[in-house]
PDB file of C-alpha atoms in Angstrom:
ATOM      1  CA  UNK A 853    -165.972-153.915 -79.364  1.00  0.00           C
ATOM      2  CA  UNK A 854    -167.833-151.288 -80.972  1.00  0.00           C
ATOM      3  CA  UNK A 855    -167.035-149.005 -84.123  1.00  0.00           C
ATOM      4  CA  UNK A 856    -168.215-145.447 -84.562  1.00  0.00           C
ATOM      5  CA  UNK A 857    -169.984-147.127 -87.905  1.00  0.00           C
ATOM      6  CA  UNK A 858    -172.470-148.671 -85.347  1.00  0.00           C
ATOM      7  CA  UNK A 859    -172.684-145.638 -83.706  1.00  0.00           C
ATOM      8  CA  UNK A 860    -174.061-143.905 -87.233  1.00  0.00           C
ATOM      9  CA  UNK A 861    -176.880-147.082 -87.810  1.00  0.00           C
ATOM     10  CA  UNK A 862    -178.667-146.672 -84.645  1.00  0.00           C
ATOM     11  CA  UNK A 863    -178.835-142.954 -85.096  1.00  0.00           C
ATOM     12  CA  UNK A 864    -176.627-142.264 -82.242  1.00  0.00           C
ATOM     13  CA  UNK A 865    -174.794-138.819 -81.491  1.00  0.00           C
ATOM     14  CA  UNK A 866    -170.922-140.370 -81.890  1.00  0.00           C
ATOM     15  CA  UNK A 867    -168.850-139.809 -78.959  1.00  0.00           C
ATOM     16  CA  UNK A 868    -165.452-138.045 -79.949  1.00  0.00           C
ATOM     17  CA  UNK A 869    -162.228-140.350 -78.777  1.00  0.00           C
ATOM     18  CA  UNK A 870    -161.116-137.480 -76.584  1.00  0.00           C
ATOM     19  CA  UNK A 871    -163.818-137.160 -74.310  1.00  0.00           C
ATOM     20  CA  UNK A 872    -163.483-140.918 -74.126  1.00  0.00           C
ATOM     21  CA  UNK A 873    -160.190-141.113 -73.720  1.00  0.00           C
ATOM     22  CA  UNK A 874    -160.272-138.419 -71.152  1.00  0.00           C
ATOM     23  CA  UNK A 875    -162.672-140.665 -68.941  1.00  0.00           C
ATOM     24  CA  UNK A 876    -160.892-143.220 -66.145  1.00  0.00           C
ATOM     25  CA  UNK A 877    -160.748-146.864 -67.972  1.00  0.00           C
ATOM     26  CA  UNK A 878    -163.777-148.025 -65.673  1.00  0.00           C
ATOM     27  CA  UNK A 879    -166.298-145.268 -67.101  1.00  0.00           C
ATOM     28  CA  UNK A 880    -164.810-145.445 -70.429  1.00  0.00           C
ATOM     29  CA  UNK A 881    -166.036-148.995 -70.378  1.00  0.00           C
ATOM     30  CA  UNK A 882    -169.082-148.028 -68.985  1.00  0.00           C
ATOM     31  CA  UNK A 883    -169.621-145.253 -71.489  1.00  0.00           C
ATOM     32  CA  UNK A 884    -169.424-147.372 -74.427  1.00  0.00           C
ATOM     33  CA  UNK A 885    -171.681-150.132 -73.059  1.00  0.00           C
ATOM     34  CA  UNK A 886    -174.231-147.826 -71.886  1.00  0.00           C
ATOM     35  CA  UNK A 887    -174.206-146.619 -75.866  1.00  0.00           C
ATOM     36  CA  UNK A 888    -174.493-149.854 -76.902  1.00  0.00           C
ATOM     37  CA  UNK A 889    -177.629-151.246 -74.811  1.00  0.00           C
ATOM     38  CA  UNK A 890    -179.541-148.370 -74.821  1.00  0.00           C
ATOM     39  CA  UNK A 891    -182.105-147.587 -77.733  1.00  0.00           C
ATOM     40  CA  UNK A 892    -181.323-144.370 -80.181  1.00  0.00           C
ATOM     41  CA  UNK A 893    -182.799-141.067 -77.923  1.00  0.00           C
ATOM     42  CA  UNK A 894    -184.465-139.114 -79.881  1.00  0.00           C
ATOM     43  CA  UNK A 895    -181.823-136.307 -79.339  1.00  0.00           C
ATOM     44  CA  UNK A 896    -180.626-133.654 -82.123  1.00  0.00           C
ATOM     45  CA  UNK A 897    -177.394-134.854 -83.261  1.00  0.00           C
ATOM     46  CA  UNK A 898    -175.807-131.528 -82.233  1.00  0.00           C
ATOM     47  CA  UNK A 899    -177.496-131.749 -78.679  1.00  0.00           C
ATOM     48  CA  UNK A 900    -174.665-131.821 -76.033  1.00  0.00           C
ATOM     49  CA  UNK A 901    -177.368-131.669 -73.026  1.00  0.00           C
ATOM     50  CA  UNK A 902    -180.648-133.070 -72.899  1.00  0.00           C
ATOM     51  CA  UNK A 903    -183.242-132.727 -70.042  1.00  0.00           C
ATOM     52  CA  UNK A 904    -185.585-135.644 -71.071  1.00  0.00           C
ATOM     53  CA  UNK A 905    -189.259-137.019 -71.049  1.00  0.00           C
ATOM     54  CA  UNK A 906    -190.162-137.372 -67.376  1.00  0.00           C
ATOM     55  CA  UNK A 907    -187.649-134.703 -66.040  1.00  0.00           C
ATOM     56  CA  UNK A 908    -189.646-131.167 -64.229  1.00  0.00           C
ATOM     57  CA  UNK A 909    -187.174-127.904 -64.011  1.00  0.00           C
ATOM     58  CA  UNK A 910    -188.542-124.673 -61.946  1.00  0.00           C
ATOM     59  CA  UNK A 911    -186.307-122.038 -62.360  1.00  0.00           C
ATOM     60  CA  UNK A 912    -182.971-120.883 -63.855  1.00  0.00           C
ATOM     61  CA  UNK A 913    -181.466-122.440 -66.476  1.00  0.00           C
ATOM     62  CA  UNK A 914    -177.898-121.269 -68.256  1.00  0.00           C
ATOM     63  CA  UNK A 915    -175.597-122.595 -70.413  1.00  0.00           C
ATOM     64  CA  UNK A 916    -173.331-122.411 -73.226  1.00  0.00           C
ATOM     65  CA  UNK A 917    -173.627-125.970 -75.278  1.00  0.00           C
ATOM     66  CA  UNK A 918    -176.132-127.029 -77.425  1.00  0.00           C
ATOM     67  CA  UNK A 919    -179.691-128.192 -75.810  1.00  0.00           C
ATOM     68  CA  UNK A 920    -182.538-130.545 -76.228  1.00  0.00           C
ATOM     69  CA  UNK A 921    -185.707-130.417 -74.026  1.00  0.00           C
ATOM     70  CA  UNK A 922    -188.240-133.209 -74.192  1.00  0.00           C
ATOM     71  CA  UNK A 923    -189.199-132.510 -70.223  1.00  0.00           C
ATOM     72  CA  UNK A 924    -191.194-129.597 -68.271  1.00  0.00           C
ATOM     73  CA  UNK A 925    -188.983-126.059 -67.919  1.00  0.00           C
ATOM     74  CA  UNK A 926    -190.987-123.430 -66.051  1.00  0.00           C
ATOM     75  CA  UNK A 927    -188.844-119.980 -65.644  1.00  0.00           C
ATOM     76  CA  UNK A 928    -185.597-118.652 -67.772  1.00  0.00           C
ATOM     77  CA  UNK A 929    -183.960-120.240 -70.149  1.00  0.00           C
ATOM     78  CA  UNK A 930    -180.684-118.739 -71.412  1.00  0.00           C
ATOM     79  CA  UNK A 931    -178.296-120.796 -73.576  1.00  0.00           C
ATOM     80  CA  UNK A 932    -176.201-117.971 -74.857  1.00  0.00           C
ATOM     81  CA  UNK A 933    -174.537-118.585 -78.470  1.00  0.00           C
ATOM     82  CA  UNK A 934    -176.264-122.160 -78.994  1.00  0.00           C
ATOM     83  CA  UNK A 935    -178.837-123.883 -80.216  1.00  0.00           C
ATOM     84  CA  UNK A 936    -182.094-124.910 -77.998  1.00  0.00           C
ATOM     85  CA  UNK A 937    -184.326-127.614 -79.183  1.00  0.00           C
ATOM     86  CA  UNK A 938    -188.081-128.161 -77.926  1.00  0.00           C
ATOM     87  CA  UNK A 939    -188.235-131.638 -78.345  1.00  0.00           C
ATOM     88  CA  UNK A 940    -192.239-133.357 -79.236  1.00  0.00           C
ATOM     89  CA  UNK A 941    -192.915-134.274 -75.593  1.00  0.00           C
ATOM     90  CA  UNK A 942    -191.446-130.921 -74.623  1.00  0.00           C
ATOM     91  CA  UNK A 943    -193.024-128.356 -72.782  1.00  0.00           C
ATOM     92  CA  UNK A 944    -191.882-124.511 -71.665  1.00  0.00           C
ATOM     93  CA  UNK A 945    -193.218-121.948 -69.879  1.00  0.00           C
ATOM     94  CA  UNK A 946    -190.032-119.458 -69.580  1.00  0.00           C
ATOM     95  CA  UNK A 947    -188.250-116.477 -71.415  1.00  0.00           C
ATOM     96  CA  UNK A 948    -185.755-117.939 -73.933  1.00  0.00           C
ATOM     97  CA  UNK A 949    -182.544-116.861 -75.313  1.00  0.00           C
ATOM     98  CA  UNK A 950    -180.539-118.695 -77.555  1.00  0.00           C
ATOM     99  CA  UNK A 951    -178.486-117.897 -80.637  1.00  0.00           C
ATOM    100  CA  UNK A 952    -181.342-120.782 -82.219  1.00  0.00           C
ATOM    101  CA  UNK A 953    -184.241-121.899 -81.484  1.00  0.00           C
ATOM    102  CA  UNK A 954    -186.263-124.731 -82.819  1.00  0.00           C
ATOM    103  CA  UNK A 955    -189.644-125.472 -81.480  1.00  0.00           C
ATOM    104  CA  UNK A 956    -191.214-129.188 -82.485  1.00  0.00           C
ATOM    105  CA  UNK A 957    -193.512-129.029 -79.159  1.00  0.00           C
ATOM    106  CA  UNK A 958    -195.142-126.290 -76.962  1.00  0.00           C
ATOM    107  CA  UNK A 959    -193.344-123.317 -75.890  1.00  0.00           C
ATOM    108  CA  UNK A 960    -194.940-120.407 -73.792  1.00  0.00           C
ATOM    109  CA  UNK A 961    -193.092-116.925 -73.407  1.00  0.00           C
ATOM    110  CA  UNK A 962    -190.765-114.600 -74.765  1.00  0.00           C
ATOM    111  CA  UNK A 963    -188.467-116.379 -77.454  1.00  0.00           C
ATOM    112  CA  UNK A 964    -185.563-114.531 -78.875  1.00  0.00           C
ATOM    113  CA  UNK A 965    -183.358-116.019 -81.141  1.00  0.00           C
ATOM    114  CA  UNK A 966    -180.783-114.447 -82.499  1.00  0.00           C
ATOM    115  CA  UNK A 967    -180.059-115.801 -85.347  1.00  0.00           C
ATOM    116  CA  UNK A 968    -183.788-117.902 -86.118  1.00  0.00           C
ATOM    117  CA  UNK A 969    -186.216-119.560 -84.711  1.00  0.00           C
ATOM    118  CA  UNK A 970    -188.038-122.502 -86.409  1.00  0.00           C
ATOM    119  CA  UNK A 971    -191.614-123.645 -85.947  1.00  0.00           C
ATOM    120  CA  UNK A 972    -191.632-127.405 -86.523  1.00  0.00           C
ATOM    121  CA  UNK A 973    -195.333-129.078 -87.878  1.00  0.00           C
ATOM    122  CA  UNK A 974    -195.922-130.210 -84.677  1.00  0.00           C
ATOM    123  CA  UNK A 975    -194.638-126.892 -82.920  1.00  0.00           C
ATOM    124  CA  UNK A 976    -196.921-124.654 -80.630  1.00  0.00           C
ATOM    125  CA  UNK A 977    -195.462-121.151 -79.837  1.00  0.00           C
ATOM    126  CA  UNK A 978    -197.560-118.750 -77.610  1.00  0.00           C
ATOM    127  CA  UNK A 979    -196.181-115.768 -76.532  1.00  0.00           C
ATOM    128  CA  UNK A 980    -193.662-113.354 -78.241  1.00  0.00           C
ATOM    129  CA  UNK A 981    -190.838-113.983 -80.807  1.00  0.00           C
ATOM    130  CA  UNK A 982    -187.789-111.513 -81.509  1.00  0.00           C
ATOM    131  CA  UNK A 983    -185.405-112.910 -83.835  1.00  0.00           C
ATOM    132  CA  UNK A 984    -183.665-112.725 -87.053  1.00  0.00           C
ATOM    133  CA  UNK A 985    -185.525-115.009 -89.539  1.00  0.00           C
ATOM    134  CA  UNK A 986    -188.332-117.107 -88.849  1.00  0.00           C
ATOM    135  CA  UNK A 987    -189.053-120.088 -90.285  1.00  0.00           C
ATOM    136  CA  UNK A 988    -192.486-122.132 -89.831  1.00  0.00           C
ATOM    137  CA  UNK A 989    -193.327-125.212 -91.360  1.00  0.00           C
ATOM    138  CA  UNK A 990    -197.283-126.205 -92.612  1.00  0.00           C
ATOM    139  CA  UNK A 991    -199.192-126.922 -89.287  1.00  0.00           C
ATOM    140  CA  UNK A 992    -197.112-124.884 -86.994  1.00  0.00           C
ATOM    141  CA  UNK A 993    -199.061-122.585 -84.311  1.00  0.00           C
ATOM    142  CA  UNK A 994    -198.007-119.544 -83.367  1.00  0.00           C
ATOM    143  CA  UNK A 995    -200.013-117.024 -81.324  1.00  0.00           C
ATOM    144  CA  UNK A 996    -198.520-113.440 -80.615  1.00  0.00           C
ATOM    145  CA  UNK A 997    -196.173-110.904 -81.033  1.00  0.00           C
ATOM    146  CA  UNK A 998    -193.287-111.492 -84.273  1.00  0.00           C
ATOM    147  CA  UNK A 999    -190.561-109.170 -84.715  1.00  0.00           C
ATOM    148  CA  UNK A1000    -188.657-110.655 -87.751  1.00  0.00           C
ATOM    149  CA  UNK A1001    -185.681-109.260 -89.540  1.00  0.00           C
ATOM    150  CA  UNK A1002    -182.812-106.850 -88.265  1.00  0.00           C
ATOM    151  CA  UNK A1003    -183.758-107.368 -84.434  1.00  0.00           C
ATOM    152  CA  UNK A1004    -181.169-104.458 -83.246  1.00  0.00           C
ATOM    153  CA  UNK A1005    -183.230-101.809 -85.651  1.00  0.00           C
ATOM    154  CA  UNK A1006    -186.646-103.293 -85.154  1.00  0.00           C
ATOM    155  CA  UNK A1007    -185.595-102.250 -81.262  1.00  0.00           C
ATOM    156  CA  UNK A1008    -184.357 -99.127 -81.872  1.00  0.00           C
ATOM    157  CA  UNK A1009    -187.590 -98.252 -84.131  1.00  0.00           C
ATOM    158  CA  UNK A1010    -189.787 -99.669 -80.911  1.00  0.00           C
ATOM    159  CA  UNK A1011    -187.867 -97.496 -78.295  1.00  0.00           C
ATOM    160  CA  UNK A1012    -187.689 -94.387 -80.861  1.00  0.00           C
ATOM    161  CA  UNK A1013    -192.200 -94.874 -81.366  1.00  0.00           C
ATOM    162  CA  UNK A1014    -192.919 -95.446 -77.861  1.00  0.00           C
ATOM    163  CA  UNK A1015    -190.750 -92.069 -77.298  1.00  0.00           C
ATOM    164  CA  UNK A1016    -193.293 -90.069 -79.218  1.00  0.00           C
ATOM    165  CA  UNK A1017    -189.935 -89.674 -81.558  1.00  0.00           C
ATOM    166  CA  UNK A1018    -190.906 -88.408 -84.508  1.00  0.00           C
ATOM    167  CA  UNK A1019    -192.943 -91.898 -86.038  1.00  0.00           C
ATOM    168  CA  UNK A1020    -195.716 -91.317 -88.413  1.00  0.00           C
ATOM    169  CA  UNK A1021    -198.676 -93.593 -88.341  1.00  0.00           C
ATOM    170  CA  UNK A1022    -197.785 -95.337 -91.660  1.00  0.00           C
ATOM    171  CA  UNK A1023    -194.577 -96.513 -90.308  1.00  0.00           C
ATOM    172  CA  UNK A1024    -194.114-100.126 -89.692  1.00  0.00           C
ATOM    173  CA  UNK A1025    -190.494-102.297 -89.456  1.00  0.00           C
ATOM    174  CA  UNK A1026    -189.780-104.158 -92.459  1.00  0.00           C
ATOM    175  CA  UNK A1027    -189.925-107.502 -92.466  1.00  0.00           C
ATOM    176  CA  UNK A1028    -187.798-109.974 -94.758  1.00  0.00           C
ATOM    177  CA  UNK A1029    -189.765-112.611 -96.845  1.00  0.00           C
ATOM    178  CA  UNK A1030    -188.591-115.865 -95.201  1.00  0.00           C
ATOM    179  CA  UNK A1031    -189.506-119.445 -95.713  1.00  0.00           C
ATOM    180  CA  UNK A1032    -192.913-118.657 -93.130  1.00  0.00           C
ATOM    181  CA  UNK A1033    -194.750-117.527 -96.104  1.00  0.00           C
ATOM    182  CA  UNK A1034    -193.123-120.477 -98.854  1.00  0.00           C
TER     183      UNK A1034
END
């Protein structure tokens, strides 16, 4: 029988007695043994959905839960008011939105997160980022356009300069000091 103690040594994500109880009594059993066998993923332990090493998306993808990429995603990528992790092996080539974002592999596109988006060492971000704080650790990459800080004003200013409204050519958004520069 296992304990939810062995569960916490092999670095698993614990699985919550409801959603096993809620499972028939065959793939209860089979839940808990497939725990058991397999080796500790390398999964965020707030990941509810992973698309893993070896797995190719083209398209679409939406959601609401928590999300951990370690596969290929080519197209859109919106998670609404969770958290979307680029795992080392992972690789992206879409428009992201997610309330977070953390990047530890390559990511190519429009990222907005809108709350922050972190840049892991081994992180590689080319394309734009929109979000509220940014965070990026010592050898993190990031090529392209940042917009840092109050995201709804830092719009507003864009829409108001490319309307001819008023801007003078000193006039840049302000950006919050954040941990990129610690």
């Amino acid at each position: 029988m296992w304990k939810k103690e062995d569960l916490k040594s092999q670095g698993v994500p614990e699985i919550s007695a409801r959603t096993v109880n809620s499972a028939t009594p065959s793939s209860a059993g089979a839940v808990v043994a497939s725990r058991e066998n397999s080796p500790a993923a390398p999964v965020s332990p707030r990941a509810v959905a992973c698309i893993s090493q070896g797995i190719r998306i083209k398209g679409e993808v939406h959601g609401s839960e928590d999300l951990f990429i370690d596969g290929h995603v080519e197209g859109k990528l919106e998670i609404g008011n969770a958290s979307l992790t680029i795992g080392p092996n992972g690789s992206v080539k879409a428009d992201v939105t997610a309330r977070e974002v953390i990047v530890r592999g390559r990511i190519e596109g429009k990222i907005t997160g809108r709350e922050k988006v972190q840049l892991w060492s081994t992180g590689h971000v080319t394309g734009e980022v929109q979000t509220e704080r940014l965070s990026i650790e010592e050898g993190g990459t990031l090529r392209g356009k940042v917009e840092a800080g109050n995201v709804q004003a830092i719009s507003a200013e864009a829409r108001a300069a490319s309307a001819g409204a008023g801007s003078k050519p000193g006039d840049s958004a302000k950006l919050s000091s954040g941990t990129a520069a610690d």
